[in-house]
mmCIF file of C-alpha atoms and ligand atoms in Angstrom:
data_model
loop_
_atom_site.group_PDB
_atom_site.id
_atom_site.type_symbol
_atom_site.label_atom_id
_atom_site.label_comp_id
_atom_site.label_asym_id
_atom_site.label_seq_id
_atom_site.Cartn_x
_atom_site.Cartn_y
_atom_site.Cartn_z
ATOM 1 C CA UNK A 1 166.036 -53.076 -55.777
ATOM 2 C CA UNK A 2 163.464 -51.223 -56.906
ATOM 3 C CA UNK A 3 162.131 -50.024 -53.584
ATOM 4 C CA UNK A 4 165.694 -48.475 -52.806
ATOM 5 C CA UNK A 5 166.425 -47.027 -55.937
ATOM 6 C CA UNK A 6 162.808 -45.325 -55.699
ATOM 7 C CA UNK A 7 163.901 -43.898 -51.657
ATOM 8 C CA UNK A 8 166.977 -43.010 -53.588
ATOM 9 C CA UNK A 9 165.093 -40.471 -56.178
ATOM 10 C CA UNK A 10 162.813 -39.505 -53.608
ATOM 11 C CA UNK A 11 166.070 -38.102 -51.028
ATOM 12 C CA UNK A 12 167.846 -36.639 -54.167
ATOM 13 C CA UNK A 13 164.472 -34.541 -54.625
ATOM 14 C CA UNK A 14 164.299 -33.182 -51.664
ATOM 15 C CA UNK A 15 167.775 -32.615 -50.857
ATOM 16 C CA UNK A 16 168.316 -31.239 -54.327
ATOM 17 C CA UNK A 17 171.038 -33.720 -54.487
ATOM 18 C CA UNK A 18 173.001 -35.128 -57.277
ATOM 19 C CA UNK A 19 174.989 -38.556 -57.753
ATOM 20 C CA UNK A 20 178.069 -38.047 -59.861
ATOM 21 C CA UNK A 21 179.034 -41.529 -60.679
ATOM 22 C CA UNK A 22 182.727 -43.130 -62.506
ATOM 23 C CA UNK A 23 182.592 -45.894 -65.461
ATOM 24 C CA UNK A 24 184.489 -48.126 -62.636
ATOM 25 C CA UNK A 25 181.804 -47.767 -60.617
ATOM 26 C CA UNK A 26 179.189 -51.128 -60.493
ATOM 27 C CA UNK A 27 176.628 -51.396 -62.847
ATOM 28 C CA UNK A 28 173.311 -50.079 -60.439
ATOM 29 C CA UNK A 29 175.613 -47.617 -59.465
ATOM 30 C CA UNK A 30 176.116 -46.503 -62.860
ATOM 31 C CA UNK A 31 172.702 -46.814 -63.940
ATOM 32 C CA UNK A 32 171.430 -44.161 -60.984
ATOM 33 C CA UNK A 33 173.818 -41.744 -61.650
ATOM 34 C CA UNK A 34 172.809 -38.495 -62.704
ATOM 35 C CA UNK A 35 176.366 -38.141 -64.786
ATOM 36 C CA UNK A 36 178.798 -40.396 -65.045
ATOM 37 C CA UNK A 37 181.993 -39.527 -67.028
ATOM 38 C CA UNK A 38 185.677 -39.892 -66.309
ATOM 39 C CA UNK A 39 188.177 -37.493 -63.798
ATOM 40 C CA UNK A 40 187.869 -34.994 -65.782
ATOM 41 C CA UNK A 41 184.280 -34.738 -66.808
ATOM 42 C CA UNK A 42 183.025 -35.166 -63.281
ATOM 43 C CA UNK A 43 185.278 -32.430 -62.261
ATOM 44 C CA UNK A 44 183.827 -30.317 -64.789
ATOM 45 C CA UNK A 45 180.598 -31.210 -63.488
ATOM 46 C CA UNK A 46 180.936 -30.368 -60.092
ATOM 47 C CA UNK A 47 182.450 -27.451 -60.604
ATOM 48 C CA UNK A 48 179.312 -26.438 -62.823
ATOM 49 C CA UNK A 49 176.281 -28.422 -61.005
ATOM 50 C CA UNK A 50 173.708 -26.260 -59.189
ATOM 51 C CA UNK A 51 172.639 -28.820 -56.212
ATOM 52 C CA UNK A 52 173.348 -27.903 -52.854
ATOM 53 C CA UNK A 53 174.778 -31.988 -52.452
ATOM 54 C CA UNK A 54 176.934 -33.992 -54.284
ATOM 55 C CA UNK A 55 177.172 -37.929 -53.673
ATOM 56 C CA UNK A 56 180.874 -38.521 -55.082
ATOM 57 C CA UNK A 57 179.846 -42.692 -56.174
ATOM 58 C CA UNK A 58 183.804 -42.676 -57.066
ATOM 59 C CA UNK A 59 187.230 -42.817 -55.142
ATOM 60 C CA UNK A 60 188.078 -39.779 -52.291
ATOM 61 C CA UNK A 61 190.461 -38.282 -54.494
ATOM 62 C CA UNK A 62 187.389 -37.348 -56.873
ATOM 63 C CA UNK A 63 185.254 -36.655 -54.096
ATOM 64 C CA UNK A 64 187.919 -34.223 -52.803
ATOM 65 C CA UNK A 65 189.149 -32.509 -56.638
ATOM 66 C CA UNK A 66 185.013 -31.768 -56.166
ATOM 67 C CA UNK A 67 185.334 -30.156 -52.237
ATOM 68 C CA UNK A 68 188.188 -28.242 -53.090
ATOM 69 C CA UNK A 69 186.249 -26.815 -56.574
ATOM 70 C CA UNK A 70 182.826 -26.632 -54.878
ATOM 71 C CA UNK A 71 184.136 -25.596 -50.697
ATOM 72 C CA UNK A 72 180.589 -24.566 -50.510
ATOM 73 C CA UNK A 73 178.758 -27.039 -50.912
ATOM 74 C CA UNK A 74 178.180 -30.712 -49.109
ATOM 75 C CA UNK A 75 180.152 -33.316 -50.954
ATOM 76 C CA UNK A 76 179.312 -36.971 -49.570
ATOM 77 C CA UNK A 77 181.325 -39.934 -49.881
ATOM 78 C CA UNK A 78 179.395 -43.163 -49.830
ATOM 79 C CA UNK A 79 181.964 -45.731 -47.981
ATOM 80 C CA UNK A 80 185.449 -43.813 -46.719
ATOM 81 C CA UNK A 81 187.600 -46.914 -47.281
ATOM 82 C CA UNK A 82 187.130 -46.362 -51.308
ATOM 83 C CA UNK A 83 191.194 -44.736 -51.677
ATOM 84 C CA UNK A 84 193.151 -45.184 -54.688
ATOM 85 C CA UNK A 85 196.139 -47.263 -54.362
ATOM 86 C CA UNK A 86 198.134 -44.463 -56.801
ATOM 87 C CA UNK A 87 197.582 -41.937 -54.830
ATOM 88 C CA UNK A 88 199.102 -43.800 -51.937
ATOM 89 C CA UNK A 89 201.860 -44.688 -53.797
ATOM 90 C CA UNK A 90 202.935 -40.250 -53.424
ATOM 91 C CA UNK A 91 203.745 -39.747 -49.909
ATOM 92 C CA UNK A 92 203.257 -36.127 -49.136
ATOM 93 C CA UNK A 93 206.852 -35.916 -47.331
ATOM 94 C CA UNK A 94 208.843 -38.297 -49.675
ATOM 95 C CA UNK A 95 207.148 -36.258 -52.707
ATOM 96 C CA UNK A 96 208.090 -33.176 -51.193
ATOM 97 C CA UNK A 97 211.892 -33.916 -51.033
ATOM 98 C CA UNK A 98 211.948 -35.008 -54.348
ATOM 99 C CA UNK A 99 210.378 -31.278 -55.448
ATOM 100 C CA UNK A 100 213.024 -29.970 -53.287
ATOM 101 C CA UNK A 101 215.743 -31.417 -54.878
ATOM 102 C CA UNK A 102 214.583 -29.940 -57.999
ATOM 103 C CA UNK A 103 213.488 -26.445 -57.790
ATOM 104 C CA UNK A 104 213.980 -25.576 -61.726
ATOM 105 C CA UNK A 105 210.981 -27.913 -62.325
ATOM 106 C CA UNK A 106 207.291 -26.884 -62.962
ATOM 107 C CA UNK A 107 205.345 -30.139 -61.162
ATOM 108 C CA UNK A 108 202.096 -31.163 -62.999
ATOM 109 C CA UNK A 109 200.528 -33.804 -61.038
ATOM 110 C CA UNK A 110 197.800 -36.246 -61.618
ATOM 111 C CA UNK A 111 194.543 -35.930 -60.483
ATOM 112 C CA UNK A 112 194.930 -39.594 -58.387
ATOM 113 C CA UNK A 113 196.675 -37.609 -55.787
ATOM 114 C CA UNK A 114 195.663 -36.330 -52.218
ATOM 115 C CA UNK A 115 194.651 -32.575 -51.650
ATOM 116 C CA UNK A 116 198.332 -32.315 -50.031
ATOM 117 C CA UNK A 117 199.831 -33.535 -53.444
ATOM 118 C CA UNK A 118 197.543 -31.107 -55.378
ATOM 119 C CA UNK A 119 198.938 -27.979 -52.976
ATOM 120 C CA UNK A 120 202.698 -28.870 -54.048
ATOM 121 C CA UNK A 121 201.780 -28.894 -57.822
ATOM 122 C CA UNK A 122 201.426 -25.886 -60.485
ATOM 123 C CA UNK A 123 199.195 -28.027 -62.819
ATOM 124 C CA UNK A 124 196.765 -31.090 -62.180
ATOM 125 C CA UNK A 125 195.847 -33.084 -65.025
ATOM 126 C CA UNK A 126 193.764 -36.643 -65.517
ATOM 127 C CA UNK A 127 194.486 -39.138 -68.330
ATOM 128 C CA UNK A 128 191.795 -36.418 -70.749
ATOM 129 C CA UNK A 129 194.527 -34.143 -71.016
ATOM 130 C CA UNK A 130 197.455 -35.215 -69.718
ATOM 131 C CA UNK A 131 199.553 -34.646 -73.107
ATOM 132 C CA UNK A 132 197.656 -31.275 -73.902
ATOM 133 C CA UNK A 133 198.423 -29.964 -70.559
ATOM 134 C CA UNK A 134 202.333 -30.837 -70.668
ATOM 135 C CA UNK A 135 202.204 -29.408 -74.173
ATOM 136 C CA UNK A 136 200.824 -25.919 -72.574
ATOM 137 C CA UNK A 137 203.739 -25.321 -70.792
ATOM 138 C CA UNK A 138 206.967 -23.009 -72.104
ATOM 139 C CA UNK A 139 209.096 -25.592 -74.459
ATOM 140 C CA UNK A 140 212.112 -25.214 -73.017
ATOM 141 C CA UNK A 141 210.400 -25.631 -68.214
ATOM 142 C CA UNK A 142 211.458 -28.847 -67.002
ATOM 143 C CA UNK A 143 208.815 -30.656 -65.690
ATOM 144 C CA UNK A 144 208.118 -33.309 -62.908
ATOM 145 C CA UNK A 145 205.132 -35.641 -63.404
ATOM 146 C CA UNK A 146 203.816 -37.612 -61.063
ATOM 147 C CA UNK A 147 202.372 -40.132 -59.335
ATOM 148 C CA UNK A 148 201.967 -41.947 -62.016
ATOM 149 C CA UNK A 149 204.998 -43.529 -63.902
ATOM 150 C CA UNK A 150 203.288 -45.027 -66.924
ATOM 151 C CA UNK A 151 201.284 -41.962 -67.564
ATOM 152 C CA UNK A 152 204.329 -39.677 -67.183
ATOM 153 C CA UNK A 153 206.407 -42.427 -69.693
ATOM 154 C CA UNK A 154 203.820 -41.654 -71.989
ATOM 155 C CA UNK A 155 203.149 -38.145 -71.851
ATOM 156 C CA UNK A 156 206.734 -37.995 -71.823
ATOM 157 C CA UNK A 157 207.131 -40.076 -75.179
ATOM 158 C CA UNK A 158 203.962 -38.037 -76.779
ATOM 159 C CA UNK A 159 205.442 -34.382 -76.406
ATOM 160 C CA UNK A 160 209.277 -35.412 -76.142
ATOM 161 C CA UNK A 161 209.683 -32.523 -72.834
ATOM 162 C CA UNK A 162 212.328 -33.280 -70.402
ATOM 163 C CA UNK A 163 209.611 -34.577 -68.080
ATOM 164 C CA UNK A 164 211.301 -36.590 -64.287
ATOM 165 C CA UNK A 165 208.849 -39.185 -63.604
ATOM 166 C CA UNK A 166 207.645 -40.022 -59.829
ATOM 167 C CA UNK A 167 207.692 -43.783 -58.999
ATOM 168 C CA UNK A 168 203.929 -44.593 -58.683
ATOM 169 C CA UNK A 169 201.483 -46.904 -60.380
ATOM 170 C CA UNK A 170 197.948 -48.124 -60.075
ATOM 171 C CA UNK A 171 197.847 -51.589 -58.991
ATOM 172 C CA UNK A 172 195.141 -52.657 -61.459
ATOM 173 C CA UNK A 173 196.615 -51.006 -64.629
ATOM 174 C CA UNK A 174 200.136 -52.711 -64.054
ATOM 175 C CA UNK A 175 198.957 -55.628 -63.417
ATOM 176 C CA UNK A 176 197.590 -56.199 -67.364
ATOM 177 C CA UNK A 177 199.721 -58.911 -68.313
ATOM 178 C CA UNK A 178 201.121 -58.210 -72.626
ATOM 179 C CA UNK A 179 202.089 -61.651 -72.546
ATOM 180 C CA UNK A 180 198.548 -62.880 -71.959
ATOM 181 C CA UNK A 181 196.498 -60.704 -73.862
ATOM 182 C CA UNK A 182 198.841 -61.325 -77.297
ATOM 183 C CA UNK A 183 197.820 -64.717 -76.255
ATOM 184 C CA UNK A 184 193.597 -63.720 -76.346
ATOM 185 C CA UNK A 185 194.593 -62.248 -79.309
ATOM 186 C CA UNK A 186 195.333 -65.530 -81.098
ATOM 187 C CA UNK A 187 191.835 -66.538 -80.200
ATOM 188 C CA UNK A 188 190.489 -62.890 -81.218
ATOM 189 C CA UNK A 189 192.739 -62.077 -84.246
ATOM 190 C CA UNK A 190 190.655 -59.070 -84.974
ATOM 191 C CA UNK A 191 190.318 -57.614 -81.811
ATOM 192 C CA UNK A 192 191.304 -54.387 -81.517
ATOM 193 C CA UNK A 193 193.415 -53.937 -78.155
ATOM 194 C CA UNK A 194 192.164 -50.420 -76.442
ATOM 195 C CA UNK A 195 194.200 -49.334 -73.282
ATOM 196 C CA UNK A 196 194.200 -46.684 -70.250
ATOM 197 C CA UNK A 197 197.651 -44.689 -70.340
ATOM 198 C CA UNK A 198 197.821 -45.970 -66.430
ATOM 199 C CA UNK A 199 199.502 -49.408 -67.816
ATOM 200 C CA UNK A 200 202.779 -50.245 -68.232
ATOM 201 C CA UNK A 201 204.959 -49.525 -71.499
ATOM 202 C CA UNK A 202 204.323 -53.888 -72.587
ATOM 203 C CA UNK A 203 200.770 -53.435 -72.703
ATOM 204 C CA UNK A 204 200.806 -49.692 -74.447
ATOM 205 C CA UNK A 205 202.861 -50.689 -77.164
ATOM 206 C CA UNK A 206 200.722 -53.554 -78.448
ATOM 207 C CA UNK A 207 197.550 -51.239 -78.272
ATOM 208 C CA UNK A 208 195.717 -50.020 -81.529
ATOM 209 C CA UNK A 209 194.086 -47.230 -79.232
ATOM 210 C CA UNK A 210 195.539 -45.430 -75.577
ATOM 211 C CA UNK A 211 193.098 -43.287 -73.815
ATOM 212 C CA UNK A 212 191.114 -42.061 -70.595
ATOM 213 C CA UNK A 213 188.227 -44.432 -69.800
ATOM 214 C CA UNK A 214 185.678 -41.664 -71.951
ATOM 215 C CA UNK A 215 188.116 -41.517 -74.665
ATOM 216 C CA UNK A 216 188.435 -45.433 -75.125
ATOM 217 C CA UNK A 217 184.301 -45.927 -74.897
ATOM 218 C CA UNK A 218 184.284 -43.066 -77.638
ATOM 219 C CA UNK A 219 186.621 -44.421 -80.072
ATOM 220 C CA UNK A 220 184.548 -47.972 -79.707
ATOM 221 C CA UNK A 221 181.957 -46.354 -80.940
ATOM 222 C CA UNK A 222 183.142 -44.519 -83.618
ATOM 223 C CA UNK A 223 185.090 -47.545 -85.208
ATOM 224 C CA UNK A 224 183.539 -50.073 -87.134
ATOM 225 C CA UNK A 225 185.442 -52.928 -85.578
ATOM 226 C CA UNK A 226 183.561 -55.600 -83.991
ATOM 227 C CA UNK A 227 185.784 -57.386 -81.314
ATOM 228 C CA UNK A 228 188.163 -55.043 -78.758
ATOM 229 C CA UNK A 229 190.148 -56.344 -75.840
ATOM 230 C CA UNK A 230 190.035 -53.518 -72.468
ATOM 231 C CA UNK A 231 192.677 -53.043 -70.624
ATOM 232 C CA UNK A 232 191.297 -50.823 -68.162
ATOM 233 C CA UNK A 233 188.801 -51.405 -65.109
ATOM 234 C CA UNK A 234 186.155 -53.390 -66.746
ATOM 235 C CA UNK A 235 183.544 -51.377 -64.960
ATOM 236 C CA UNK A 236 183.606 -49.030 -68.433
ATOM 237 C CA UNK A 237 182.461 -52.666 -70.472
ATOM 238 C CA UNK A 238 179.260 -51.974 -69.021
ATOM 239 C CA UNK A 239 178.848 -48.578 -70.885
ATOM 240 C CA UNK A 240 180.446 -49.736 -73.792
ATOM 241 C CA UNK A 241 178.012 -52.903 -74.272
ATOM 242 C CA UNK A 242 175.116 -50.422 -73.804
ATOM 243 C CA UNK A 243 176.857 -48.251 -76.601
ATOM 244 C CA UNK A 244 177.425 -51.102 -78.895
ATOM 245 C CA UNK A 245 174.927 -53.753 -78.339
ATOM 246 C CA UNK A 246 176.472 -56.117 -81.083
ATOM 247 C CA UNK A 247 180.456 -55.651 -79.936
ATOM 248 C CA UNK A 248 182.344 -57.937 -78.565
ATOM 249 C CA UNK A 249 184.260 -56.092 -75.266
ATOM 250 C CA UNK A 250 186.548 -58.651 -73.677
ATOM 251 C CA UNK A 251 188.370 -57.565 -70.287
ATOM 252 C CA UNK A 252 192.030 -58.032 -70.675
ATOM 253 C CA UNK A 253 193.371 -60.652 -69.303
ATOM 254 C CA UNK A 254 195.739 -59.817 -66.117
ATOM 255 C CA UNK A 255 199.014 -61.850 -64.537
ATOM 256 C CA UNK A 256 197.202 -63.273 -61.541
ATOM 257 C CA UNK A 257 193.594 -62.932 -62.053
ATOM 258 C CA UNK A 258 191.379 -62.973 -64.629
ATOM 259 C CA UNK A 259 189.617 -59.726 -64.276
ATOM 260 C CA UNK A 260 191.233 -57.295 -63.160
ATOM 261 C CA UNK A 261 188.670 -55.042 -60.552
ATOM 262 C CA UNK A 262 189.462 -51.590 -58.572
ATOM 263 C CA UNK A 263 188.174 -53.242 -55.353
ATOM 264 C CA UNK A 264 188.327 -49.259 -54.235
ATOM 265 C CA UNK A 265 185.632 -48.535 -56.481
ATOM 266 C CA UNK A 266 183.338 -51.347 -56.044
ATOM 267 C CA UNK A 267 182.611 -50.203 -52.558
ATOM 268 C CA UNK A 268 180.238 -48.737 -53.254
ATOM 269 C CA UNK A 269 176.258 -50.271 -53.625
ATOM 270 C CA UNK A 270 172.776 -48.769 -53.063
ATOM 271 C CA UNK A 271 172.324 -49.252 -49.647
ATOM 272 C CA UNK A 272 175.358 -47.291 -49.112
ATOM 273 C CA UNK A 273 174.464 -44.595 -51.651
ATOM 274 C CA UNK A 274 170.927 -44.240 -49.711
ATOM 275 C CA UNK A 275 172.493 -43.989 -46.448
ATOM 276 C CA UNK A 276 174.534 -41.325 -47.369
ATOM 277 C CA UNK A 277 172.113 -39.296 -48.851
ATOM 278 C CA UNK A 278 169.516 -40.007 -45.742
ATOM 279 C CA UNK A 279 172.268 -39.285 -42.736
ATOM 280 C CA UNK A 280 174.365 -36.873 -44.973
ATOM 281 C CA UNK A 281 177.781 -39.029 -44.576
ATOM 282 C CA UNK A 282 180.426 -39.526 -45.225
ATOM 283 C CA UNK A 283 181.309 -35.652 -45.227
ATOM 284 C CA UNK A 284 184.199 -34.375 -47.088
ATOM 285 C CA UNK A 285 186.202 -31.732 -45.300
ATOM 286 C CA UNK A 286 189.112 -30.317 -45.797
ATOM 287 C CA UNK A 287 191.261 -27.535 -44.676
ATOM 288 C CA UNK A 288 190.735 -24.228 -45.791
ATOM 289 C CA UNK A 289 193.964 -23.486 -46.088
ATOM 290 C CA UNK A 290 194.623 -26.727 -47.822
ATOM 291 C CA UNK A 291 191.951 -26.179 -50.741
ATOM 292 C CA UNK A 292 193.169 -22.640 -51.386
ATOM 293 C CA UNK A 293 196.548 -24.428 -52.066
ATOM 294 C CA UNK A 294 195.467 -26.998 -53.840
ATOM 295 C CA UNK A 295 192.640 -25.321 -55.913
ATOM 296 C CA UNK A 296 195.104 -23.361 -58.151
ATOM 297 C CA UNK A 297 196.486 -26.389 -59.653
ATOM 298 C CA UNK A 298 192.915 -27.496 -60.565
ATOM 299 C CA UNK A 299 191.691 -24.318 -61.880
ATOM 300 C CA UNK A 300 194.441 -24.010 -64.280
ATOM 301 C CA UNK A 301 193.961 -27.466 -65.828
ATOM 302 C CA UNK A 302 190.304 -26.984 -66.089
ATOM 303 C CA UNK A 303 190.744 -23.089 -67.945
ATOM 304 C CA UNK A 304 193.342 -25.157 -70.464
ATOM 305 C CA UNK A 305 190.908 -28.088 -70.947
ATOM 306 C CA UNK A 306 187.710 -25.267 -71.292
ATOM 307 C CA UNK A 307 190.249 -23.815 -73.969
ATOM 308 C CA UNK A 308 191.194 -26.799 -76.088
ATOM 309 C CA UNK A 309 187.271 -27.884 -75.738
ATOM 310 C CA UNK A 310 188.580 -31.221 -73.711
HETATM 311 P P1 13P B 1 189.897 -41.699 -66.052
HETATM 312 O O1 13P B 1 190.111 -40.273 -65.730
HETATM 313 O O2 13P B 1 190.403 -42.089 -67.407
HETATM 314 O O3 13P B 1 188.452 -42.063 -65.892
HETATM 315 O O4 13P B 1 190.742 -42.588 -65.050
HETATM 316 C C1 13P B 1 190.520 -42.577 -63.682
HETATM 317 C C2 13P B 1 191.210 -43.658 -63.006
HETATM 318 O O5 13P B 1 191.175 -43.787 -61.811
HETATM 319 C C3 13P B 1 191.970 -44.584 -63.816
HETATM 320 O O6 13P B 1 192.366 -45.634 -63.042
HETATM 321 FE FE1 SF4 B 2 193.065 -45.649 -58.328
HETATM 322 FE FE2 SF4 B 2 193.745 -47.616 -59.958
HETATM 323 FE FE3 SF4 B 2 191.367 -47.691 -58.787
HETATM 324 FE FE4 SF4 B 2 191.882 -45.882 -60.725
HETATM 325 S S1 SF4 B 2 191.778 -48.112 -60.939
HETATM 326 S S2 SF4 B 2 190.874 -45.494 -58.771
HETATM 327 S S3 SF4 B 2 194.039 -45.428 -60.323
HETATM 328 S S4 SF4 B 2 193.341 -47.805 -57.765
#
C-alpha cells in the first residue's frame, strides 16, 4: 500500500496534480486526498485550485460540475462506471417536457444532475444550500426543484415557496428504513439520529439533526452527545470517528441491508487512482456549447453561497 500511495505523490508532483476526494469515498481514498469536502466544497475547490489536473475520486456528476467550472484544465475520472443513480432518475427529454409544461417556473436543480440537466436550469444547488438558494429567489417565482424529491419536500417545507417537485431519489438515501432505526434506537436511547436531506420524509422527521454530509460531521463535533445514528453513506463515519475518537457513529440501519453503501462511489481504489494519474484517464469532456449552458446555473449558486459565507 505503501509503495502505491508513494508512486501516487510522486505523479501528483510532477503533474502538478491534485486529488479532490468525497466523504463517500473509501477510507485510503479519503486519506490521500488533497481535500475532501462535500458537492459544494469540492466545487468551490476546483473552481479555485491552481493545478493544471484534477483527479475527481467522486461520482461524474462532480467530476463534470468541476469541467464545466475549470474547461481549461484536465479533469480525470478514476473508473467511468462511478454514475449516480439520482441523476439517472432526470431524463434529459422527460425533464424537459415537464419545464415545458411550465414556463412561469424558475428551475433550480440539484447538483446530482447531468451537464444536460444543469443547461435547462437557472440555479444549481447541493444539499449546503439548498434552502438558502430557494430563499434567494423573488417571494412570490414559482419554482421547480428537481431531481430530487426528498430534498425538494424539504426545501419546500423549510421556506414554504410554491416549489413542483421532480420524481427522483437516490437509491441509498430512500432506502433508510424509520421503522428500523426507531428500533436501534431502543438499544441506543441516547443516540442522536443525524440525517442527509436525500431521505425520505419517515426518516427526516425522527431526526434531531438534517444536513449535507459536511454539515452533519460538523454538528457531531460541536455537540456534546456521545452516541449518533447516520443516515447517510457511511463513508462520512470514517471522518467523523477521526473527529471524535470517543463517539459512538452507528450507520443506520436500512430495509434490506444492513449498511447501506453508494456502490457508485466505492469504485474507486488506488490502483485506479494511480492509473489515472500515470495514463491521464479517464478524461472528462464535454461540449463547449454544453458547459457554456450549463455553467450559468453553477456560477450563480456559487456567487450566492460566496455571499452567505456557505
Ligand atoms: P453532499 O453534497 O451532502 O456531500 O451530498 C452528495 C451526495 O451525493 C449525497 O448523496
Ligand atoms: Fe448519487 Fe446517492 Fe451515490 Fe449520492 S449516494 S452519489 S446521490 S447514488
Amino acid at each position: 500500500m505503501d509503495k502505491i500511495i508513494k508512486k501516487i505523490n510522486k505523479l501528483k508532483k510532477e503533474k502538478n496534480a491534485i486529488i479532490l476526494g468525497h466523504f463517500y469515498e473509501n477510507h485510503e481514498i479519503q486519506d490521500i486526498s488533497d481535500f475532501i469536502g462535500d458537492s459544494l466544497a469540492l466545487s468551490q475547490k476546483a473552481e479555485k485550485t491552481e493545478a493544471d489536473i484534477i483527479v475527481f475520486a467522486g461520482v461524474l456528476f462532480m467530476a463534470e460540475t468541476a469541467k464545466i467550472l475549470c474547461p481549461d484544465k484536465k479533469i480525470l475520472i478514476p473508473d467511468l462506471n462511478a454514475g449516480c443513480s439520482l441523476s439517472d432518475s432526470c431524463e434529459e427529454k422527460k425533464f424537459k417536457d415537464f419545464l415545458d409544461k411550465h414556463p412561469d417556473r424558475y428551475v433550480v436543480s440539484y447538483v446530482n444532475t447531468s451537464a444536460k440537466i444543469k443547461a435547462l436550469s437557472d440555479y444549481m444547488c447541493t444539499s449546503s444550500n439548498a434552502v438558502q438558494i430557494v430563499e434567494s429567489l423573488p417571494k412570490d417565482k414559482k419554482i421547480i426543484f428537481g431531481p430530487d424529491k426528498n430534498l425538494g419536500a424539504y426545501v419546500k417545507k423549510q421556506t414554504n415557496r410554491d416549489i413542483l417537485l421532480w420524481d427522483g431519489a437516490c437509491h441509498v438515501h430512500k432506502n433508510f428504513s424509520a421503522k428500523k432505526i426507531k428500533a436501534l434506537k431502543i438499544k441506543y436511547p441516547n443516540a442522536k439520529v443525524l440525517s442527509h436531506p436525500e431521505c425520505e420524509y419517515s426518516v427526516l422527521e425522527i431526526s434531531d439533526y438534517i444536513g449535507s454530509t459536511s454539515g452533519l460531521l460538523k454538528y457531531t463535533k460541536q455537540v456534546a452527545d456521545n452516541e449518533f445514528i447516520i443516515a447517510t453513506e457511511p463513508g462520512i463515519i470514517y471522518q467523523m470517528q477521526k473527529a471524535n475518537p470517543k463517539k459512538l457513529f452507528l450507520p443506520a440501519p436500512s430495509f434490506d441491508n444492513d449498511i447501506n453503501i453508494c456502490e457508485y462511489m466505492k469504485l474507486t481504489n488506488l490502483e485506479k487512482i494511480y492509473d489515472s494519474l500515470n495514463e491521464e484517464k479517464y478524461e472528462i469532456i464535454l461540449e463547449e456549447n454544453l458547459m457554456n449552458k450549463a455553467r450559468g446555473s453553477i456560477i450563480k449558486m456559487l456567487e450566492i453561497s460566496d455571499k452567505l459565507k456557505l
